[in-house]
Coordinates of C-alpha atoms in Angstrom, one line a residue:
M1 CA -12.3 52.0 -73.6
T2 CA -14.2 48.5 -72.8
P3 CA -16.4 48.6 -69.9
F4 CA -15.2 46.7 -66.8
A5 CA -18.3 44.8 -66.7
G6 CA -16.9 42.2 -63.4
I7 CA -14.8 39.5 -62.8
P8 CA -15.8 36.0 -65.0
D9 CA -16.3 32.9 -63.4
E10 CA -13.5 31.5 -65.4
A11 CA -10.6 33.4 -63.0
F12 CA -11.6 31.7 -60.6
R13 CA -10.9 28.5 -63.3
F14 CA -8.1 29.7 -64.2
Y15 CA -6.9 29.5 -60.6
T16 CA -8.2 26.2 -59.6
D17 CA -6.2 24.4 -62.8
L18 CA -3.0 26.4 -62.6
E19 CA -3.0 25.6 -58.6
E20 CA -2.5 21.1 -60.2
N21 CA -1.0 23.1 -63.1
N22 CA 2.0 25.3 -62.5
N23 CA 4.7 25.3 -65.2
R24 CA 5.5 27.3 -68.1
D25 CA 4.0 24.9 -71.1
W26 CA 0.2 24.8 -68.7
W27 CA 0.4 28.6 -68.7
L28 CA 1.3 28.9 -72.3
E29 CA -1.4 27.1 -73.6
H30 CA -4.4 28.7 -71.0
K31 CA -1.8 32.7 -71.2
P32 CA -5.5 33.5 -73.5
V33 CA -7.8 33.2 -70.8
Y34 CA -5.7 34.8 -68.6
D35 CA -5.4 37.5 -70.3
S36 CA -9.3 37.9 -71.0
A37 CA -10.4 36.5 -68.1
V38 CA -8.2 37.9 -65.2
R39 CA -5.7 40.9 -66.3
E40 CA -7.9 42.3 -69.3
P41 CA -11.6 42.6 -66.2
L42 CA -9.1 44.3 -63.1
S43 CA -7.4 47.3 -65.1
L44 CA -10.5 47.4 -67.0
L45 CA -11.9 47.7 -62.4
L46 CA -8.8 49.8 -61.4
A47 CA -9.5 52.0 -64.2
E48 CA -12.8 53.1 -63.1
L49 CA -12.0 52.9 -59.5
E50 CA -8.2 55.2 -60.6
P51 CA -10.6 59.1 -60.7
E52 CA -11.3 58.2 -57.3
F53 CA -7.9 56.3 -55.3
G54 CA -5.1 57.0 -57.5
A55 CA -2.7 55.1 -60.3
F56 CA -2.5 51.6 -60.3
K57 CA -0.6 48.7 -60.7
L58 CA -0.9 44.5 -61.7
F59 CA 1.6 42.7 -60.6
R60 CA 3.2 40.1 -62.6
P61 CA 2.3 36.3 -62.9
N62 CA 6.0 34.7 -62.5
R63 CA 7.6 34.4 -59.7
D64 CA 10.7 35.1 -58.3
I65 CA 12.1 31.4 -58.2
R66 CA 15.9 32.3 -57.4
F67 CA 16.2 31.9 -53.6
S68 CA 13.3 30.1 -53.1
P69 CA 13.2 26.1 -52.3
D70 CA 9.5 26.7 -54.6
K71 CA 10.2 26.2 -58.5
S72 CA 6.4 26.4 -59.6
P73 CA 7.5 29.6 -62.2
Y74 CA 3.3 31.1 -61.0
K75 CA 2.0 32.8 -58.9
T76 CA -1.0 30.4 -57.9
A77 CA -3.0 34.9 -57.7
Q78 CA -3.5 37.8 -59.7
G79 CA -2.6 40.9 -56.8
A80 CA -3.2 44.6 -58.1
V81 CA -2.4 47.6 -56.2
A82 CA -3.5 51.6 -56.8
A83 CA -0.8 53.0 -55.0
V84 CA -1.1 56.2 -51.8
V85 CA 2.5 56.5 -51.5
E86 CA 5.9 54.2 -51.6
G87 CA 4.8 51.2 -50.1
V88 CA 1.0 52.2 -49.1
G89 CA -2.2 51.0 -51.0
Y90 CA -5.4 49.5 -51.3
Y91 CA -5.6 46.0 -52.8
V92 CA -7.3 43.5 -54.6
Q93 CA -6.6 39.7 -55.3
V94 CA -8.0 37.0 -57.4
S95 CA -7.5 33.5 -56.9
A96 CA -9.1 29.7 -56.6
D97 CA -10.5 31.0 -53.5
G98 CA -12.5 34.2 -55.2
F99 CA -12.3 37.7 -54.8
M100 CA -10.0 39.6 -52.0
I101 CA -10.4 43.3 -51.3
G102 CA -7.8 45.6 -48.8
G103 CA -5.3 47.7 -48.9
G104 CA -2.1 49.1 -46.0
W105 CA 1.2 49.8 -45.4
H106 CA 3.0 46.5 -47.2
T107 CA 7.1 47.3 -47.7
S108 CA 9.2 49.5 -46.1
G109 CA 12.7 50.8 -45.9
P110 CA 15.0 51.7 -43.0
E111 CA 13.4 55.9 -43.4
Q112 CA 10.0 55.0 -43.8
L113 CA 10.5 52.1 -41.0
A114 CA 11.8 54.5 -38.1
R115 CA 9.6 57.5 -39.3
Y116 CA 6.5 54.7 -38.9
R117 CA 7.8 54.2 -34.9
A118 CA 8.0 57.6 -34.8
A119 CA 4.2 58.2 -35.6
V120 CA 2.8 55.2 -33.4
D121 CA 5.9 56.4 -30.9
A122 CA 3.9 59.6 -31.1
P123 CA 0.7 60.4 -28.6
A124 CA -1.2 61.9 -30.5
S125 CA -0.6 60.1 -33.9
G126 CA -0.1 56.6 -32.2
E127 CA -3.9 57.7 -30.7
A128 CA -5.0 58.0 -33.9
L129 CA -3.5 54.8 -35.6
R130 CA -4.4 52.5 -33.3
A131 CA -8.1 54.5 -32.6
I132 CA -8.0 52.9 -36.4
V133 CA -7.2 50.0 -36.1
Q134 CA -9.3 49.2 -33.4
W135 CA -12.4 50.6 -36.3
I136 CA -10.9 48.5 -38.4
T137 CA -11.1 44.8 -35.5
D138 CA -15.1 46.1 -34.5
A139 CA -15.2 45.7 -38.3
G140 CA -14.9 42.1 -38.5
L141 CA -11.4 42.9 -40.2
S142 CA -8.0 40.8 -40.0
I143 CA -4.6 43.3 -39.1
D144 CA -1.3 41.0 -40.4
G145 CA 1.6 42.2 -41.7
E146 CA 5.3 41.9 -40.2
Q147 CA 5.5 41.2 -36.7
L148 CA 9.0 41.3 -34.1
K149 CA 8.5 39.4 -30.9
T150 CA 8.3 42.9 -29.3
A151 CA 9.2 46.3 -29.2
P152 CA 11.8 47.1 -31.0
R153 CA 14.9 48.1 -29.4
G154 CA 14.7 51.4 -27.9
F155 CA 10.9 51.5 -26.7
P156 CA 10.4 49.7 -23.5
K157 CA 8.3 46.6 -24.0
D158 CA 5.0 48.3 -21.4
H159 CA 5.2 51.0 -24.5
P160 CA 1.3 51.4 -24.5
R161 CA 1.5 50.6 -27.6
A162 CA 4.3 48.3 -28.0
E163 CA 2.2 45.9 -30.3
L164 CA 1.6 48.2 -32.5
L165 CA 5.5 48.6 -32.9
T166 CA 6.2 45.3 -33.9
F167 CA 4.8 45.7 -36.9
K168 CA 7.4 45.8 -40.3
S169 CA 4.2 46.5 -42.4
L170 CA 0.4 46.5 -41.8
Y171 CA -2.2 46.0 -43.6
T172 CA -6.0 44.4 -43.5
G173 CA -8.5 42.8 -46.2
S174 CA -11.2 40.7 -46.5
S175 CA -11.4 37.9 -48.3
V176 CA -14.9 38.0 -49.8
G177 CA -14.9 34.6 -52.1
R178 CA -16.9 34.5 -54.9
P179 CA -20.5 37.2 -54.4
E180 CA -22.9 36.9 -56.8
W181 CA -21.8 41.2 -57.7
V182 CA -17.9 40.0 -58.5
S183 CA -19.0 38.7 -62.1
T184 CA -21.1 42.0 -62.9
P185 CA -20.1 45.5 -62.8
D186 CA -21.6 46.4 -59.2
A187 CA -17.9 44.9 -58.1
A188 CA -16.2 48.6 -58.4
R189 CA -19.3 49.4 -55.9
E190 CA -18.5 46.8 -54.1
V191 CA -14.7 48.1 -53.9
A192 CA -14.9 51.5 -53.9
K193 CA -17.1 50.6 -50.6
S194 CA -14.4 48.6 -49.2
W195 CA -11.3 51.3 -49.8
Q196 CA -13.7 54.3 -48.6
Q197 CA -13.5 52.5 -45.2
L198 CA -9.7 52.0 -45.0
R199 CA -9.2 55.7 -46.1
P200 CA -8.7 56.7 -42.9
L201 CA -5.9 53.8 -42.8
M202 CA -4.5 55.2 -45.7
E203 CA -4.4 58.5 -45.3
W204 CA -2.1 58.1 -42.5
F205 CA 0.1 55.3 -43.7
G206 CA 1.0 58.6 -46.4
L207 CA 0.7 61.7 -43.9
H208 CA 3.3 58.9 -41.4
T209 CA 5.7 56.6 -43.4
T210 CA 6.3 59.4 -46.4
A211 CA 9.1 62.4 -45.9

Protein backbone atom coordinates (compact mmCIF):
# COMPACT_ATOMS: atom_id res chain seq x y z
CA MET A 1 0.00 0.00 0.00
CA THR A 2 1.16 3.54 -0.75
CA PRO A 3 2.29 5.17 2.51
CA PHE A 4 0.37 8.18 3.81
CA ALA A 5 2.25 11.37 2.89
CA GLY A 6 -0.11 14.06 4.19
CA ILE A 7 -3.12 16.00 2.96
CA PRO A 8 -1.91 18.09 0.02
CA ASP A 9 -2.68 21.78 -0.39
CA GLU A 10 -4.53 20.84 -3.55
CA ALA A 11 -7.27 19.26 -1.41
CA PHE A 12 -8.14 22.56 0.23
CA ARG A 13 -7.96 24.44 -3.07
CA PHE A 14 -10.34 21.86 -4.53
CA TYR A 15 -13.01 22.79 -1.99
CA THR A 16 -12.39 26.51 -2.39
CA ASP A 17 -13.07 26.11 -6.09
CA LEU A 18 -16.02 23.76 -5.52
CA GLU A 19 -17.77 26.38 -3.41
CA GLU A 20 -17.79 28.59 -6.51
CA ASN A 21 -18.56 25.83 -9.02
CA ASN A 22 -20.93 23.39 -7.32
CA ASN A 23 -22.31 21.71 -10.41
CA ARG A 24 -22.04 18.34 -12.10
CA ASP A 25 -19.99 19.46 -15.12
CA TRP A 26 -17.29 21.04 -12.95
CA TRP A 27 -17.22 18.03 -10.64
CA LEU A 28 -16.79 15.54 -13.46
CA GLU A 29 -13.99 17.62 -14.96
CA HIS A 30 -12.18 17.86 -11.62
CA LYS A 31 -12.99 14.43 -10.20
CA PRO A 32 -9.41 13.20 -10.80
CA VAL A 33 -8.26 15.97 -8.43
CA TYR A 34 -10.81 14.87 -5.84
CA ASP A 35 -9.66 11.27 -6.13
CA SER A 36 -5.93 12.00 -5.90
CA ALA A 37 -5.89 14.97 -3.49
CA VAL A 38 -8.83 14.25 -1.19
CA ARG A 39 -10.14 10.72 -1.28
CA GLU A 40 -6.88 8.81 -1.53
CA PRO A 41 -4.93 10.76 1.15
CA LEU A 42 -7.81 10.52 3.64
CA SER A 43 -8.15 6.81 2.96
CA LEU A 44 -4.43 6.30 3.54
CA LEU A 45 -4.54 8.39 6.72
CA LEU A 46 -7.38 6.39 8.22
CA ALA A 47 -5.91 3.08 7.10
CA GLU A 48 -2.80 3.98 9.10
CA LEU A 49 -4.89 4.83 12.17
CA GLU A 50 -7.33 1.94 11.81
CA PRO A 51 -5.45 -0.57 14.01
CA GLU A 52 -5.77 1.75 17.01
CA PHE A 53 -9.09 3.49 16.37
CA GLY A 54 -11.22 1.16 14.27
CA ALA A 55 -12.56 0.67 10.78
CA PHE A 56 -13.18 3.85 8.83
CA LYS A 57 -15.71 5.16 6.37
CA LEU A 58 -15.48 8.08 3.96
CA PHE A 59 -18.77 9.87 3.51
CA ARG A 60 -20.23 10.21 0.04
CA PRO A 61 -19.38 13.49 -1.71
CA ASN A 62 -22.94 13.84 -3.04
CA ARG A 63 -25.54 15.75 -1.08
CA ASP A 64 -29.04 14.38 -0.50
CA ILE A 65 -31.02 17.18 -2.13
CA ARG A 66 -34.42 15.50 -2.24
CA PHE A 67 -35.89 17.56 0.58
CA SER A 68 -33.51 20.52 0.58
CA PRO A 69 -34.13 23.94 -0.99
CA ASP A 70 -30.39 24.03 -1.72
CA LYS A 71 -29.94 21.92 -4.85
CA SER A 72 -26.13 22.10 -4.91
CA PRO A 73 -25.23 18.51 -5.73
CA TYR A 74 -21.94 18.15 -3.82
CA LYS A 75 -20.83 18.58 -0.23
CA THR A 76 -18.30 21.35 0.30
CA ALA A 77 -16.34 19.21 2.75
CA GLN A 78 -15.12 15.63 2.83
CA GLY A 79 -15.68 13.90 6.13
CA ALA A 80 -14.53 10.52 7.33
CA VAL A 81 -15.25 8.59 10.50
CA ALA A 82 -13.60 5.75 12.37
CA ALA A 83 -16.51 4.08 14.12
CA VAL A 84 -16.35 2.94 17.74
CA VAL A 85 -19.93 1.68 17.90
CA GLU A 86 -23.03 2.59 15.92
CA GLY A 87 -23.40 6.37 15.84
CA VAL A 88 -20.15 6.97 17.75
CA GLY A 89 -16.82 7.63 16.12
CA TYR A 90 -13.67 9.66 15.61
CA TYR A 91 -13.95 12.23 12.84
CA VAL A 92 -11.78 14.19 10.39
CA GLN A 93 -12.80 16.62 7.69
CA VAL A 94 -11.21 18.50 4.81
CA SER A 95 -12.79 21.70 3.51
CA ALA A 96 -11.87 25.12 2.15
CA ASP A 97 -11.42 26.22 5.77
CA GLY A 98 -8.76 23.60 6.40
CA PHE A 99 -8.56 20.43 8.46
CA MET A 100 -10.85 19.48 11.34
CA ILE A 101 -10.39 16.74 13.95
CA GLY A 102 -13.05 15.58 16.38
CA GLY A 103 -15.36 12.86 17.49
CA GLY A 104 -18.42 11.95 19.50
CA TRP A 105 -21.96 10.68 19.26
CA HIS A 106 -23.51 11.86 16.01
CA THR A 107 -26.64 9.82 15.43
CA SER A 108 -29.23 8.15 17.58
CA GLY A 109 -32.42 6.17 17.37
CA PRO A 110 -35.03 6.26 20.11
CA GLU A 111 -33.49 3.34 22.01
CA GLN A 112 -29.98 4.78 21.90
CA LEU A 113 -31.26 8.18 23.01
CA ALA A 114 -33.14 6.58 25.89
CA ARG A 115 -29.97 4.79 27.01
CA TYR A 116 -28.02 8.04 26.84
CA ARG A 117 -30.57 9.87 28.98
CA ALA A 118 -30.72 7.06 31.51
CA ALA A 119 -26.92 7.12 31.83
CA VAL A 120 -26.87 10.89 32.27
CA ASP A 121 -29.64 10.63 34.87
CA ALA A 122 -27.76 8.01 36.89
CA PRO A 123 -25.42 9.77 39.35
CA ALA A 124 -22.25 7.73 38.72
CA SER A 125 -22.32 7.60 34.92
CA GLY A 126 -23.83 11.08 34.65
CA GLU A 127 -21.14 12.68 36.77
CA ALA A 128 -18.50 10.76 34.83
CA LEU A 129 -19.75 12.32 31.59
CA ARG A 130 -19.94 15.77 33.16
CA ALA A 131 -16.29 15.46 34.26
CA ILE A 132 -15.23 14.39 30.77
CA VAL A 133 -17.12 17.27 29.16
CA GLN A 134 -15.60 19.71 31.65
CA TRP A 135 -12.12 18.44 30.83
CA ILE A 136 -12.80 18.86 27.11
CA THR A 137 -14.02 22.43 27.49
CA ASP A 138 -11.11 23.28 29.81
CA ALA A 139 -8.82 22.07 27.02
CA GLY A 140 -10.32 24.73 24.75
CA LEU A 141 -12.56 22.47 22.67
CA SER A 142 -16.22 23.13 22.05
CA ILE A 143 -19.10 20.79 22.81
CA ASP A 144 -21.79 20.75 20.14
CA GLY A 145 -24.77 18.69 19.08
CA GLU A 146 -28.49 18.73 18.54
CA GLN A 147 -30.18 19.99 21.69
CA LEU A 148 -33.57 20.59 23.22
CA LYS A 149 -34.19 23.94 24.85
CA THR A 150 -34.87 22.35 28.25
CA ALA A 151 -34.54 18.96 29.92
CA PRO A 152 -36.68 16.36 28.13
CA ARG A 153 -40.08 15.26 29.35
CA GLY A 154 -39.88 13.02 32.38
CA PHE A 155 -36.87 14.79 33.91
CA PRO A 156 -37.03 17.75 36.31
CA LYS A 157 -36.04 21.08 34.83
CA ASP A 158 -33.64 21.58 37.73
CA HIS A 159 -31.93 18.23 37.22
CA PRO A 160 -28.24 18.52 38.26
CA ARG A 161 -27.24 17.49 34.72
CA ALA A 162 -30.10 19.16 32.89
CA GLU A 163 -27.88 20.63 30.18
CA LEU A 164 -26.40 17.23 29.30
CA LEU A 165 -29.91 15.78 29.18
CA THR A 166 -30.87 18.30 26.49
CA PHE A 167 -28.43 16.76 23.98
CA LYS A 168 -29.74 14.41 21.29
CA SER A 169 -26.22 14.13 19.88
CA LEU A 170 -22.96 15.31 21.41
CA TYR A 171 -19.58 15.78 19.82
CA THR A 172 -16.47 17.89 19.96
CA GLY A 173 -13.92 19.00 17.44
CA SER A 174 -11.18 21.42 16.58
CA SER A 175 -10.73 23.24 13.29
CA VAL A 176 -6.94 23.36 13.04
CA GLY A 177 -6.81 25.15 9.69
CA ARG A 178 -3.79 24.33 7.53
CA PRO A 179 -0.75 23.91 9.79
CA GLU A 180 2.49 22.81 8.18
CA TRP A 181 2.16 19.26 9.50
CA VAL A 182 -1.12 18.60 7.72
CA SER A 183 0.64 18.16 4.37
CA THR A 184 3.24 15.78 5.82
CA PRO A 185 3.20 12.23 7.22
CA ASP A 186 3.16 13.83 10.70
CA ALA A 187 -0.56 14.47 10.19
CA ALA A 188 -1.24 10.87 11.21
CA ARG A 189 0.55 11.41 14.52
CA GLU A 190 -1.29 14.68 15.18
CA VAL A 191 -4.69 13.13 14.47
CA ALA A 192 -3.84 10.18 16.72
CA LYS A 193 -2.87 12.53 19.56
CA SER A 194 -6.14 14.42 19.25
CA TRP A 195 -8.21 11.24 19.10
CA GLN A 196 -6.39 9.80 22.11
CA GLN A 197 -7.48 12.84 24.10
CA LEU A 198 -11.08 12.06 23.16
CA ARG A 199 -10.88 8.39 24.12
CA PRO A 200 -12.61 8.81 27.54
CA LEU A 201 -15.58 10.43 25.79
CA MET A 202 -15.74 7.72 23.17
CA GLU A 203 -15.47 4.98 25.77
CA TRP A 204 -18.30 6.55 27.77
CA PHE A 205 -20.56 6.56 24.72
CA GLY A 206 -19.52 3.05 23.79
CA LEU A 207 -20.42 1.83 27.27
CA HIS A 208 -23.64 3.75 27.79
CA THR A 209 -25.35 4.17 24.41
CA THR A 210 -25.24 0.59 23.13
CA ALA A 211 -27.32 -2.36 24.19
